[in-house]
Amino acid sequence: MTVSELRDLRERKEKEHGRQGPGTSQVQIIIGMGTSGIAAGAKEVMKTFSEVLEEHEVQNAQVRKTGSLGLDHAEPTVEVAAPGMPRVIYGQVDEEVARQIVERHILEGELVDKHVYDRPAPDALTE
Amino acid sequence: MGYRSYCLVCSGDKCKNEASREVYKELRHVAEARGVDREVQVVRAGCFGLCRSGPIVKLLPDETLYVGVQPDDAQQLVDDHIAGGKPVERLMLRDEDCMPHLETVRQTGFYQKQVRLVLRNCGLIDPDSIDEYIARQGYAALEKVLTEMSADDVIGELKASGLRGRGGAGFPAHLKWNFTLQEVRRQARENPDSMSEVSIVCNGDEGDPGAYMDRSVLEGDPHSVIEAMAIAGYTMRARRGYIYVRAEYPLAIARLEHAIAQAHEYGLLGRNILETGFDFEVEIRLGAGAFVCGEETALLASIQGERGTPWPRPPYPAVVGLWDGPTVINNVETWANVPLIMLRGGEWFSRIGTESSSGTKVFALTGKVNNTGLVEVPMGITLREIVYDIGGGVRDGKEFKAVQTGGPSGGVLTAEHLDTPIDFDSLSALGSMMGSGGMIVMDEDDCMVDVTRFYLEFSVDESCGKCAPCRIGGQKLHSILSRITEGRAHDQDLENLDAIGNAMQHASLCGLGQTAPNPVISTLQSFRDEYEAHIRDRRCPARHCKALVRYEIDPEACIGCTVCARKCPVNCIHGERKAVHWIDQEECIKCGECYAVCKFGAVRVS
């Protein structure tokens, strides 16, 4: 890869993965899959999301993984971005809460009570 | 579908503030009465930290944060903000409550007291996707360095940044890098035909009990470390880098391997990187879990396939390191800062944190604190802000006693130090150290002598045995501490602890032995009374040391409810229903279960 190819790639990927901008037509379900998340059950949660999304025939949702947000007291954590909704981080997500996130948050536009957590901090790249 | 806005009310399970539950109920009630309950959804959210200013209410999507909200305020919040669209100024967080030391990264309503430099991508990107890393300025620093900067420029930026090593001792990174660069240049000048190989090493041998900052970075953002090492490779004319990770971190290793392979595929590692003629490879070396291998010379020996024992310095690895060549060795967190410094400039970085300790520090906040986890805070923040404003305070509303920092090489900070700004120098001055960033909160139930005994047990286990002060001194300290916790010690032992610790600090070969007595010396300073109580009164003030504790049932207070007898795991509590119970002291294992379950305060600890 040359320098200019890297720059082009970055520009393209910035648009594709732009994380802060609203107006995404896709539902993004991003699961914290660091060691602490996995220890708390993130793998089962990921499986549940796929199953429940399929059950409700939700087509426009993507289930992805990320590293640890650092909220170890609230693992597993899941960030949900859905069109027309604020981005929200859910904590202490077990299989039941994962189901509620799909059925209430994604399908009904309602937050799941008692599981919303605040983003721990702004980061130096998106300030 | 959906609501126009969402109203989050802080409400942790462990929260002792009843008011937030009332605020939640009142907000729901008022919203319904006003007929806006289809426009706003009021929900209970996890702890926001900032408990001193609680209860907290946050409105989404506009992100307005209200503090110190009382049930009476619900009407105004609904009328003015939710129905009227006009924020309630008097309940908003004031600027002076926001974070100092952060002019360059402050944004409106910056109330969280954290800012993420090192953890900038953790929890945001897929660590297995190089594309997502690239989308967030990934490899932009390497690109900049390769196309626009000389080796001296790189070191100049590093110097301007004031970055100090995050592995423990806080040695200025630019000095290390410059020593190596000067040695490389000397060799190139004096014997260009037989130059020794230059190496770049990442120390990922994170071994302090309770520390997992590096693991999170490697698992969440492996490319940031690889990119930083390539930058150093270019600067020091090295062709090879090694990441030393402990084998106990299988996920970090898998993600690193994947990241290295991807970087190769994209031509960001390997030959002729970005077609600039620069070649650089990164290899992973697995550590078998010996704590001493976190010490830089022992780590290098281990990479060389030798037994992981330290060698005396000088010469320092910067000059004579891996395979006798000049070597730059930094820890994971230090590396993760480097791309950002090259991108934003050293001057930008230096404005975060304090004058002598710039930037941020990642701490693993654990122990008796409500919100355990990784926090990244600007240097200069106080312990109080970390424990209370981020950590949500001590669990179960108990009394804060101390924080242990620096692991087995560190010491304790007490309530008296809650308002001391935390940086490298202030912690050393207090007899603790930054260490790699473990921060264990202790409450009134923790016995400081026993905690210290635990750290010594760790150091004794991990001593490599090469030098006598560490090998024998550590054993001696540990056996004295054990005697104290068992109530078999005498006054002379306190002096012995001091004398042995002193000798170890001065005569041990490497950092492990030199710092192993630190927990003893630090707790002797701050909690001498606890040591004395164990020795002179045969009493453990925290009621923790089993040999010194006795559980008894007060016949005046016992109503014979039988709960304690049923909960006792060894069935040593006897007595008829509605009659006074008694504990068989011979059988009692001092687990404290009866004390915890008695609702009448009839179980006494002495």
XYZ file of C-alpha atoms in Angstrom:
733
model
C 0.000 0.000 0.000
C 1.199 3.507 -0.764
C 0.652 6.586 1.372
C -2.068 7.885 -0.912
C -3.829 4.533 -0.930
C -3.839 4.571 2.858
C -5.322 8.063 2.833
C -8.052 7.029 0.405
C -8.835 3.979 2.478
C -9.051 6.067 5.631
C -11.418 8.506 4.003
C -13.656 5.696 2.803
C -13.645 3.896 6.119
C -14.293 7.072 8.054
C -17.520 7.475 6.121
C -18.421 3.828 6.474
C -17.674 3.492 10.159
C -18.387 7.102 11.163
C -19.471 6.411 14.703
C -20.729 9.702 15.981
C -22.969 10.894 13.179
C -26.689 10.212 13.379
C -28.842 9.114 10.472
C -27.560 5.581 10.159
C -30.223 3.390 8.633
C -28.658 0.301 10.214
C -29.169 -0.927 13.714
C -25.797 -1.552 15.340
C -25.495 -3.832 18.337
C -21.950 -3.646 19.645
C -21.021 -6.108 22.353
C -18.062 -5.624 24.699
C -16.018 -8.774 24.197
C -12.929 -8.237 26.281
C -11.995 -10.865 28.843
C -14.250 -9.276 31.471
C -17.238 -9.161 29.122
C -16.774 -12.730 28.000
C -16.345 -13.907 31.597
C -19.673 -12.257 32.427
C -21.450 -14.014 29.575
C -20.995 -11.830 26.457
C -20.742 -14.821 24.132
C -24.150 -16.153 25.186
C -25.548 -12.638 24.849
C -24.192 -12.364 21.320
C -25.840 -15.637 20.408
C -29.138 -14.514 21.922
C -29.090 -11.283 19.906
C -28.655 -13.208 16.666
C -31.446 -15.590 17.566
C -33.936 -12.957 18.657
C -33.194 -10.739 15.654
C -33.839 -13.705 13.411
C -36.982 -14.629 15.299
C -38.395 -11.149 14.668
C -37.025 -11.029 11.139
C -35.073 -7.850 11.762
C -33.046 -7.417 8.579
C -31.225 -4.152 9.101
C -29.306 -5.023 12.252
C -25.641 -5.790 12.608
C -24.217 -7.548 15.670
C -20.566 -6.654 16.226
C -17.928 -6.975 18.897
C -15.586 -4.505 20.516
C -13.080 -4.424 23.377
C -13.901 -3.537 26.954
C -15.510 -0.190 27.775
C -14.071 -0.481 31.259
C -17.432 -0.764 33.026
C -16.519 -4.027 34.701
C -19.188 -3.695 37.373
C -21.798 -3.655 34.596
C -20.510 -6.368 32.269
C -21.580 -7.596 29.826
C -22.075 -4.211 28.169
C -23.758 -3.623 24.828
C -23.988 -0.399 22.864
C -27.058 0.016 20.709
C -27.411 2.521 17.879
C -30.763 2.494 16.158
C -32.256 4.964 13.696
C -34.148 7.748 15.453
C -32.858 6.759 18.885
C -30.016 8.125 20.988
C -26.995 5.801 21.199
C -27.257 3.952 24.458
C -24.981 1.692 26.451
C -26.672 -1.163 28.248
C -25.052 -2.938 31.166
C -25.629 -6.213 32.999
C -27.080 -7.611 29.823
C -28.027 -11.255 30.168
C -30.002 -13.294 27.676
C -33.318 -11.940 28.948
C -32.164 -8.310 28.723
C -30.808 -8.967 25.219
C -34.268 -10.120 24.199
C -35.823 -7.002 25.717
C -33.336 -4.794 23.884
C -34.467 -6.243 20.571
C -38.160 -6.322 21.367
C -38.442 -2.981 23.132
C -35.536 -0.787 22.073
C -35.117 -1.838 18.472
C -38.701 -2.713 17.609
C -40.603 -0.290 19.873
C -38.239 2.638 20.386
C -38.336 2.224 24.144
C -35.325 2.056 26.463
C -34.971 -0.975 28.688
C -35.454 0.178 32.260
C -32.658 -0.304 34.825
C -29.976 -1.301 32.319
C -28.951 2.001 30.740
C -25.433 3.187 31.624
C -23.693 6.435 30.919
C -20.784 6.502 28.469
C -17.797 6.606 30.825
C -15.833 9.297 29.021
C -15.336 11.253 25.853
C -12.298 10.188 23.843
C -9.545 12.232 22.326
C -10.458 11.330 18.752
C -14.113 12.286 18.761
C -14.124 15.319 21.043
C -42.925 4.493 17.549
C -40.421 5.748 20.038
C -40.325 8.847 22.180
C -39.226 12.391 21.500
C -36.898 12.299 24.455
C -35.623 9.969 27.131
C -35.090 10.875 30.735
C -32.518 8.833 32.647
C -32.573 8.891 36.436
C -29.522 7.525 38.235
C -30.388 4.497 40.275
C -27.698 1.989 41.113
C -28.714 -1.197 42.908
C -26.143 -0.437 45.553
C -27.066 3.224 45.822
C -27.853 4.420 49.318
C -29.519 7.607 48.149
C -33.263 7.139 48.556
C -33.931 10.471 46.857
C -33.195 9.123 43.368
C -35.974 6.550 43.693
C -38.352 9.333 44.715
C -37.203 11.507 41.822
C -37.887 8.667 39.395
C -41.393 8.094 40.750
C -42.183 11.785 40.796
C -40.940 12.343 37.231
C -43.100 9.516 35.945
C -46.052 10.769 37.893
C -45.701 14.369 36.713
C -45.098 13.360 33.087
C -48.283 11.325 33.139
C -50.317 14.045 34.817
C -49.094 16.564 32.292
C -49.927 14.166 29.439
C -46.390 13.948 28.046
C -45.765 10.334 28.971
C -45.947 9.324 25.307
C -43.321 11.943 24.470
C -40.784 11.192 27.140
C -39.787 7.855 28.604
C -38.503 8.050 32.151
C -36.121 5.165 32.940
C -33.827 4.158 35.733
C -30.168 4.108 34.712
C -27.019 2.722 36.327
C -24.794 4.845 38.548
C -23.354 7.919 36.821
C -20.669 8.382 39.418
C -20.677 11.970 40.706
C -22.640 10.692 43.686
C -21.766 13.786 45.724
C -23.941 15.724 43.301
C -26.705 13.141 43.090
C -29.401 12.377 42.266
C -28.573 12.861 38.601
C -30.985 13.164 35.737
C -29.875 13.108 32.120
C -32.031 13.939 29.153
C -31.454 12.360 25.781
C -30.969 13.024 22.956
C -29.805 16.545 23.933
C -27.541 15.172 26.704
C -28.533 17.758 29.310
C -27.269 16.753 32.720
C -29.034 17.788 35.906
C -27.485 17.363 39.320
C -28.797 17.402 42.867
C -32.332 16.876 41.588
C -34.977 16.610 44.300
C -38.509 15.191 43.954
C -39.845 18.751 44.106
C -37.891 19.606 40.960
C -39.782 17.082 38.833
C -42.603 19.463 37.995
C -40.253 22.145 36.686
C -38.167 19.645 34.694
C -41.283 18.328 32.977
C -42.953 21.712 32.450
C -39.897 23.682 31.350
C -37.625 21.168 29.649
C -39.692 18.229 28.488
C -42.889 20.063 27.583
C -41.424 23.515 26.990
C -38.017 22.674 25.515
C -36.284 25.102 27.864
C -33.489 23.635 30.024
C -33.605 24.326 33.759
C -30.402 26.281 34.304
C -30.369 26.157 38.073
C -30.020 22.360 38.128
C -27.294 22.127 35.527
C -23.726 21.234 36.461
C -21.626 24.344 36.938
C -18.357 24.808 35.086
C -16.330 24.821 38.264
C -17.515 21.297 39.011
C -16.026 20.108 35.749
C -12.567 18.760 35.302
C -9.466 20.888 35.610
C -6.190 20.024 33.804
C -8.106 19.461 30.643
C -8.302 22.682 28.695
C -7.416 20.945 25.473
C -9.922 18.182 25.629
C -12.688 19.728 27.620
C -16.049 19.684 26.011
C -19.321 21.037 27.207
C -20.681 19.306 30.266
C -17.507 17.374 30.765
C -18.626 15.896 34.006
C -17.281 12.390 33.835
C -13.790 13.292 35.070
C -12.379 10.799 32.639
C -10.893 11.290 29.219
C -9.769 8.550 26.927
C -6.441 8.821 25.187
C -5.003 5.369 25.747
C -8.441 3.736 25.744
C -9.602 5.899 22.818
C -10.660 2.894 20.752
C -11.455 0.386 23.495
C -15.156 -0.332 23.473
C -15.600 1.548 20.213
C -13.954 -0.387 17.418
C -13.824 -4.044 16.539
C -10.284 -4.971 17.584
C -10.136 -7.560 14.810
C -10.828 -4.976 12.119
C -7.887 -2.957 10.860
C -10.371 -0.961 8.760
C -12.143 0.308 11.851
C -8.812 1.262 13.382
C -7.846 3.094 10.194
C -11.227 4.865 10.179
C -10.306 6.412 13.526
C -6.985 7.955 12.506
C -5.265 4.602 12.643
C -1.807 4.473 11.074
C -2.105 8.205 10.382
C 0.691 8.825 12.866
C 2.948 6.277 11.202
C 2.159 7.838 7.850
C 3.019 11.285 9.190
C 6.263 10.111 10.787
C 7.411 8.245 7.678
C 6.623 11.053 5.278
C 7.249 14.237 7.232
C 9.398 13.620 10.279
C 13.040 12.883 11.029
C 14.209 10.796 13.988
C 15.030 14.005 15.832
C 11.563 15.373 15.108
C 9.990 12.283 16.644
C 12.094 12.558 19.777
C 11.440 16.296 19.855
C 7.690 15.695 19.948
C 8.099 13.030 22.582
C 10.146 15.430 24.667
C 7.606 18.214 24.246
C 4.859 15.817 25.317
C 6.585 15.047 28.613
C 5.401 11.436 28.334
C 6.736 9.294 31.174
C 6.815 5.516 31.192
C 3.531 4.059 32.394
C 5.031 0.793 33.617
C 5.787 2.024 37.087
C 8.864 4.135 37.566
C 7.806 6.984 35.284
C 11.083 7.448 33.458
C 10.786 10.080 30.683
C 10.172 8.254 27.409
C 12.107 10.709 25.255
C 15.284 10.134 27.288
C 15.090 6.370 26.770
C 14.498 6.788 23.062
C 17.253 9.337 22.741
C 19.839 7.191 24.563
C 19.133 4.463 22.039
C 19.224 6.797 19.055
C 22.557 8.261 20.186
C 24.009 4.767 20.637
C 22.797 3.735 17.176
C 24.375 6.847 15.691
C 27.618 6.253 17.584
C 27.869 2.733 16.242
C 27.035 3.890 12.719
C 29.822 6.437 12.984
C 32.479 4.280 14.640
C 31.919 0.807 13.246
C 29.361 0.920 10.463
C 30.248 -2.600 9.315
C 29.534 -4.428 12.556
C 26.538 -2.644 14.025
C 24.536 -4.557 16.565
C 20.864 -5.136 15.933
C 18.463 -2.555 17.343
C 15.257 -3.811 18.972
C 11.922 -2.328 19.918
C 10.197 -4.105 22.801
C 6.722 -3.830 24.245
C 6.420 -4.927 27.847
C 3.020 -6.576 28.204
C 3.991 -8.661 31.214
C 1.332 -7.237 33.448
C 1.654 -8.994 36.776
C 0.461 -6.812 39.663
C -2.489 -8.355 41.475
C -5.605 -6.476 40.410
C -4.068 -4.803 37.360
C -5.435 -5.374 33.865
C -4.983 -2.114 31.979
C -2.570 -3.527 29.435
C -4.745 -6.530 28.792
C -7.656 -4.265 27.925
C -5.569 -2.207 25.512
C -4.187 -5.279 23.769
C -7.632 -6.846 23.593
C -9.445 -3.701 22.575
C -6.971 -1.811 20.398
C -3.975 -3.945 19.409
C -3.064 -1.828 16.373
C -2.279 1.217 18.523
C 0.666 -0.660 20.041
C 1.853 -2.050 16.716
C 1.705 1.387 15.091
C 3.646 2.957 17.956
C 6.358 0.299 17.762
C 6.732 0.882 14.039
C 7.169 4.597 14.733
C 9.940 3.773 17.200
C 11.441 1.329 14.701
C 11.696 4.060 12.106
C 13.159 6.486 14.637
C 15.807 4.110 15.976
C 16.489 2.350 12.660
C 15.297 -0.935 14.090
C 13.913 -3.657 11.889
C 12.320 -5.815 14.523
C 9.952 -5.395 17.429
C 8.881 -7.863 20.124
C 5.686 -7.813 22.125
C 6.164 -9.753 25.332
C 2.751 -10.864 26.621
C 1.932 -13.310 29.331
C 0.498 -16.595 28.156
C -2.355 -16.084 30.650
C -3.789 -13.515 28.237
C -4.952 -15.806 25.428
C -7.467 -13.343 24.017
C -4.928 -10.520 23.893
C -2.508 -12.839 22.122
C -5.095 -13.962 19.567
C -6.093 -10.381 18.786
C -2.469 -9.280 18.527
C -1.664 -12.135 16.158
C -4.624 -11.228 14.026
C -3.673 -7.542 14.039
C -0.084 -8.281 13.046
C -1.272 -10.448 10.157
C -3.653 -7.727 8.987
C -0.979 -5.043 9.172
C 1.231 -7.254 7.015
C -1.539 -7.745 4.512
C -2.016 -3.975 4.245
C 1.703 -3.348 3.902
C 1.867 -1.537 7.255
C 4.375 -4.073 8.561
C 6.954 -6.057 6.636
C 9.139 -4.834 3.815
C 9.018 -1.373 2.292
C 6.213 -0.049 4.482
C 3.987 2.433 2.616
C 6.651 2.280 -0.097
C 8.961 4.463 1.910
C 11.781 1.913 2.045
C 11.250 1.244 5.763
C 11.180 -2.422 6.856
C 9.747 -3.505 10.194
C 8.504 -6.764 11.693
C 6.706 -7.389 14.973
C 6.818 -10.717 16.786
C 4.993 -11.941 19.849
C 6.886 -13.600 22.690
C 4.899 -15.384 25.364
C 5.831 -15.089 29.016
C 5.276 -18.040 31.298
C 3.933 -15.920 34.110
C 6.941 -15.099 36.291
C 6.316 -11.707 37.871
C 9.990 -10.735 37.682
C 9.831 -10.907 33.874
C 8.037 -7.564 34.016
C 11.404 -6.158 35.080
C 13.011 -5.006 31.868
C 16.312 -6.882 31.998
C 14.631 -10.116 33.112
C 12.121 -9.663 30.304
C 14.913 -9.295 27.747
C 16.639 -12.397 29.120
C 13.357 -14.255 28.744
C 12.961 -13.133 25.112
C 16.454 -14.440 24.486
C 15.287 -17.813 25.687
C 17.208 -17.596 28.939
C 15.968 -17.939 32.469
C 14.013 -14.820 33.448
C 16.418 -13.293 35.933
C 17.484 -9.663 35.924
C 20.981 -8.436 35.180
C 22.576 -5.476 36.942
C 22.220 -2.074 35.312
C 24.088 -0.128 33.950
C 24.547 -0.750 31.130
C 20.907 0.078 30.498
C 18.951 -1.730 27.781
C 18.807 1.529 25.824
C 22.507 0.958 25.107
C 23.090 -2.763 25.662
C 19.807 -4.609 25.580
C 18.343 -7.458 23.590
C 21.121 -9.556 22.023
C 23.498 -6.859 23.258
C 22.003 -4.336 20.872
C 20.445 -0.967 21.746
C 16.846 -1.580 22.811
C 13.871 0.622 23.477
C 11.521 -1.021 25.935
C 8.253 0.559 27.024
C 5.072 -0.858 28.448
C 1.776 -1.245 26.604
C 0.152 1.889 27.949
C 3.184 4.037 27.128
C 3.172 2.746 23.551
C -0.549 3.367 23.161
C 0.042 7.088 23.828
C 2.675 7.478 21.118
C 0.522 7.603 17.934
C -1.673 10.284 19.495
C 1.363 12.373 20.439
C 2.732 12.192 16.908
C -0.649 13.117 15.450
C -1.643 15.915 17.788
C 1.819 17.089 18.764
C 3.718 16.908 22.027
C 2.573 20.336 23.050
C -1.090 19.275 22.895
C -0.348 16.251 25.045
C 1.639 18.215 27.595
C -1.360 20.404 28.352
C -3.282 17.393 29.693
C -2.469 16.418 33.249
C 0.049 18.173 35.454
C 3.318 19.889 34.666
C 5.573 17.076 35.837
C 3.236 14.246 34.814
C 1.496 14.932 31.547
C -1.292 12.970 29.947
C -3.608 10.479 31.522
C -3.273 7.302 33.547
C -5.391 4.219 33.271
C -6.236 2.661 36.618
C -7.857 -0.664 37.343
C -10.210 0.328 40.132
C -11.105 -2.712 42.206
C -11.823 -3.765 45.755
C -14.525 -2.347 47.981
C -15.812 0.249 45.555
C -19.210 0.328 43.865
C -18.203 0.872 40.248
C -15.223 -1.349 39.639
C -13.519 -1.169 36.274
C -10.960 0.603 34.162
C -10.819 4.345 34.449
C -8.645 6.716 32.471
C -8.121 10.004 34.228
C -5.932 13.032 33.650
C -2.898 13.107 35.939
C -3.493 15.463 38.825
C -6.968 14.191 39.610
C -7.504 13.473 43.295
C -8.073 10.102 44.859
C -11.432 11.359 46.114
C -12.564 12.053 42.567
C -11.561 8.564 41.468
C -13.110 6.707 44.397
C -16.255 8.787 44.841
C -17.004 10.662 41.615
C -16.082 7.817 39.269
C -16.131 4.783 41.519
C -19.432 5.675 43.155
C -17.990 5.436 46.659
C -17.245 2.579 49.014
C -19.497 -0.457 48.851
C -22.334 -0.929 51.343
C -21.835 2.595 52.636
C -18.816 1.512 54.668
C -15.987 3.706 55.816
C -13.127 4.325 53.355
C -9.866 3.151 54.844
C -7.162 3.112 52.202
C -6.260 2.569 48.586
C -3.404 0.314 47.606
C -1.550 1.487 44.507
C 1.479 0.084 42.785
C 0.771 -3.535 43.708
C 3.499 -5.444 45.552
C 5.917 -2.572 44.859
C 3.605 0.124 46.105
C 1.959 1.245 49.251
C -1.225 2.626 50.664
C -2.862 5.997 50.500
C -5.178 6.795 53.375
C -8.211 8.994 53.935
C -5.782 11.778 54.734
C -4.520 11.631 51.136
C -7.921 11.702 49.454
C -7.396 15.232 48.203
C -3.799 14.886 47.054
C -3.488 15.276 43.282
C -2.265 11.996 41.853
C 0.830 11.995 39.715
C 4.172 10.182 39.636
C 5.863 12.521 42.076
C 3.094 12.956 44.609
C 2.659 9.195 44.940
C 6.379 8.587 45.465
C 6.456 11.379 48.022
C 3.708 9.561 49.929
C 5.690 6.321 49.957
C 3.546 4.615 47.348
C 4.034 4.587 43.631
C 2.043 4.865 40.458
C 3.039 1.353 39.542
C 1.320 0.025 36.526
C -2.033 1.271 37.756
C -3.751 -1.187 40.032
C -5.895 0.631 42.578
C -7.487 -1.498 45.272
C -9.959 0.203 47.572
C -10.136 -1.020 51.143
C -12.727 -0.361 53.796
C -13.003 -0.626 57.574
C -13.159 -4.444 57.386
C -9.718 -4.799 55.805
C -6.808 -5.447 58.139
C -3.770 -3.563 56.909
C -1.334 -6.029 58.447
C -3.002 -8.913 56.674
C -3.139 -7.010 53.358
C 0.587 -6.373 53.707
C 1.197 -10.031 54.500
C -0.635 -10.903 51.275
C 1.653 -8.683 49.179
C 4.745 -10.107 50.810
C 3.495 -13.601 50.165
C 3.217 -12.608 46.507
C 6.737 -11.134 46.389
C 8.236 -14.167 48.139
C 6.526 -16.456 45.650
C 7.769 -14.405 42.740
C 11.323 -13.745 43.901
C 13.675 -15.349 41.407
C 16.111 -16.218 44.193
C 19.196 -14.862 42.500
C 20.126 -12.315 45.177
C 20.087 -12.880 48.933
C 18.428 -9.658 50.143
C 15.280 -10.392 48.178
C 15.278 -14.158 48.659
C 15.945 -14.185 52.405
C 14.660 -10.745 53.363
C 11.294 -11.332 51.759
C 10.889 -14.629 53.634
C 11.765 -12.960 56.927
C 9.322 -10.084 56.406
C 6.609 -12.525 55.514
C 7.124 -14.719 58.559
C 7.126 -11.723 60.902
C 3.904 -10.429 59.350
C 2.324 -13.865 59.689
C 3.291 -13.946 63.362
C 1.739 -10.528 63.886
C -1.565 -11.570 62.339
C -1.548 -14.666 64.550
C -0.921 -12.654 67.682
C 2.493 -14.224 68.314
C 4.728 -11.198 67.778
C 6.513 -8.754 70.084
C 7.630 -5.135 69.890
C 11.075 -5.998 68.597
C 9.432 -7.314 65.440
C 8.431 -3.822 64.359
C 12.044 -2.724 64.421
C 13.048 -5.866 62.561
C 10.534 -5.132 59.821
C 12.085 -1.719 59.386
C 15.660 -2.966 59.371
C 15.087 -5.850 56.974
C 13.012 -3.703 54.641
C 15.708 -1.083 54.581
C 18.385 -3.615 53.698
C 16.270 -5.076 50.911
C 15.618 -1.664 49.402
C 19.306 -0.888 49.208
C 20.895 -4.231 48.445
C 18.527 -6.107 46.146
C 19.558 -6.657 42.570
C 16.432 -5.523 40.800
C 13.211 -3.646 41.255
C 11.352 -6.640 42.632
C 13.470 -6.936 45.768
C 14.101 -3.214 46.068
C 10.405 -2.480 46.181
C 9.056 -5.606 47.895
C 9.295 -3.991 51.377
C 7.314 -0.924 50.229
C 3.929 -2.253 51.376
C 5.429 -2.899 54.823
C 7.103 0.462 55.125
C 4.067 2.306 53.856
C 1.566 0.594 56.161
C 3.938 0.910 59.130
C 3.883 4.620 58.499
C 0.146 5.034 58.046
C -1.243 2.262 60.220
C 1.334 1.707 62.956
C -1.479 1.641 65.498
C -2.936 -1.444 63.827
C 0.392 -3.250 64.036
C 0.668 -2.268 67.701
C -2.857 -3.425 68.469
C -2.040 -6.854 67.038
C 1.206 -7.113 68.971
C 0.428 -5.476 72.325
C -3.295 -6.051 72.761
C -3.558 -9.232 70.675
C -6.391 -7.456 68.898
C -7.217 -6.985 65.216
C -9.001 -3.614 64.914
C -10.613 -4.621 61.601
C -11.809 -7.878 63.205
C -10.288 -9.717 60.327
C -7.402 -11.814 61.644
C -8.979 -15.087 62.657
C -6.532 -15.952 65.390
C -7.407 -12.718 67.185
C -11.134 -12.668 66.782
C -13.796 -14.274 68.957
C -17.515 -14.318 68.203
C -19.908 -14.411 71.133
C -23.644 -14.111 71.592
C -24.889 -11.465 73.965
C -27.512 -13.235 76.152
C -29.271 -9.910 76.792
C -29.821 -9.246 73.098
C -30.440 -12.754 71.753
C -34.135 -13.578 71.248
C -33.528 -17.137 70.083
C -34.655 -16.661 66.477
C -32.281 -19.495 65.377
C -31.171 -17.682 62.195
C -27.501 -17.753 63.185
C -27.645 -21.438 64.087
C -29.183 -22.273 60.731
C -26.633 -20.183 58.796
C -23.568 -21.446 60.655
C -21.626 -23.545 58.131
C -20.091 -25.772 60.835
C -23.177 -26.034 63.056
C -21.380 -24.788 66.144
C -24.174 -22.515 67.393
C -26.489 -24.195 69.846
C -29.684 -23.288 71.653
C -33.439 -23.916 71.619
C -35.886 -21.751 69.713
C -36.771 -18.642 71.779
C -33.882 -19.382 74.122
C -30.476 -17.749 74.273
C -27.975 -19.286 71.833
C -24.283 -19.916 72.407
C -21.241 -20.509 70.207
C -18.994 -23.506 70.690
C -15.604 -21.755 70.558
C -13.738 -25.011 69.910
C -15.631 -25.617 66.694
C -16.013 -21.987 65.514
C -14.128 -21.219 62.266
C -14.661 -17.454 62.673
C -16.285 -16.968 59.334
C -18.456 -14.124 60.624
C -21.657 -15.447 59.057
C -23.582 -15.249 62.365
C -22.467 -11.663 62.848
C -23.658 -10.774 59.349
C -27.097 -12.403 59.661
C -28.124 -11.420 63.214
C -30.784 -8.721 62.981
C -30.677 -7.974 66.671
C -27.011 -7.120 67.024
C -26.682 -9.998 69.469
C -23.490 -11.413 67.950
C -20.489 -9.577 69.343
C -16.982 -9.603 67.941
C -14.083 -9.152 70.272
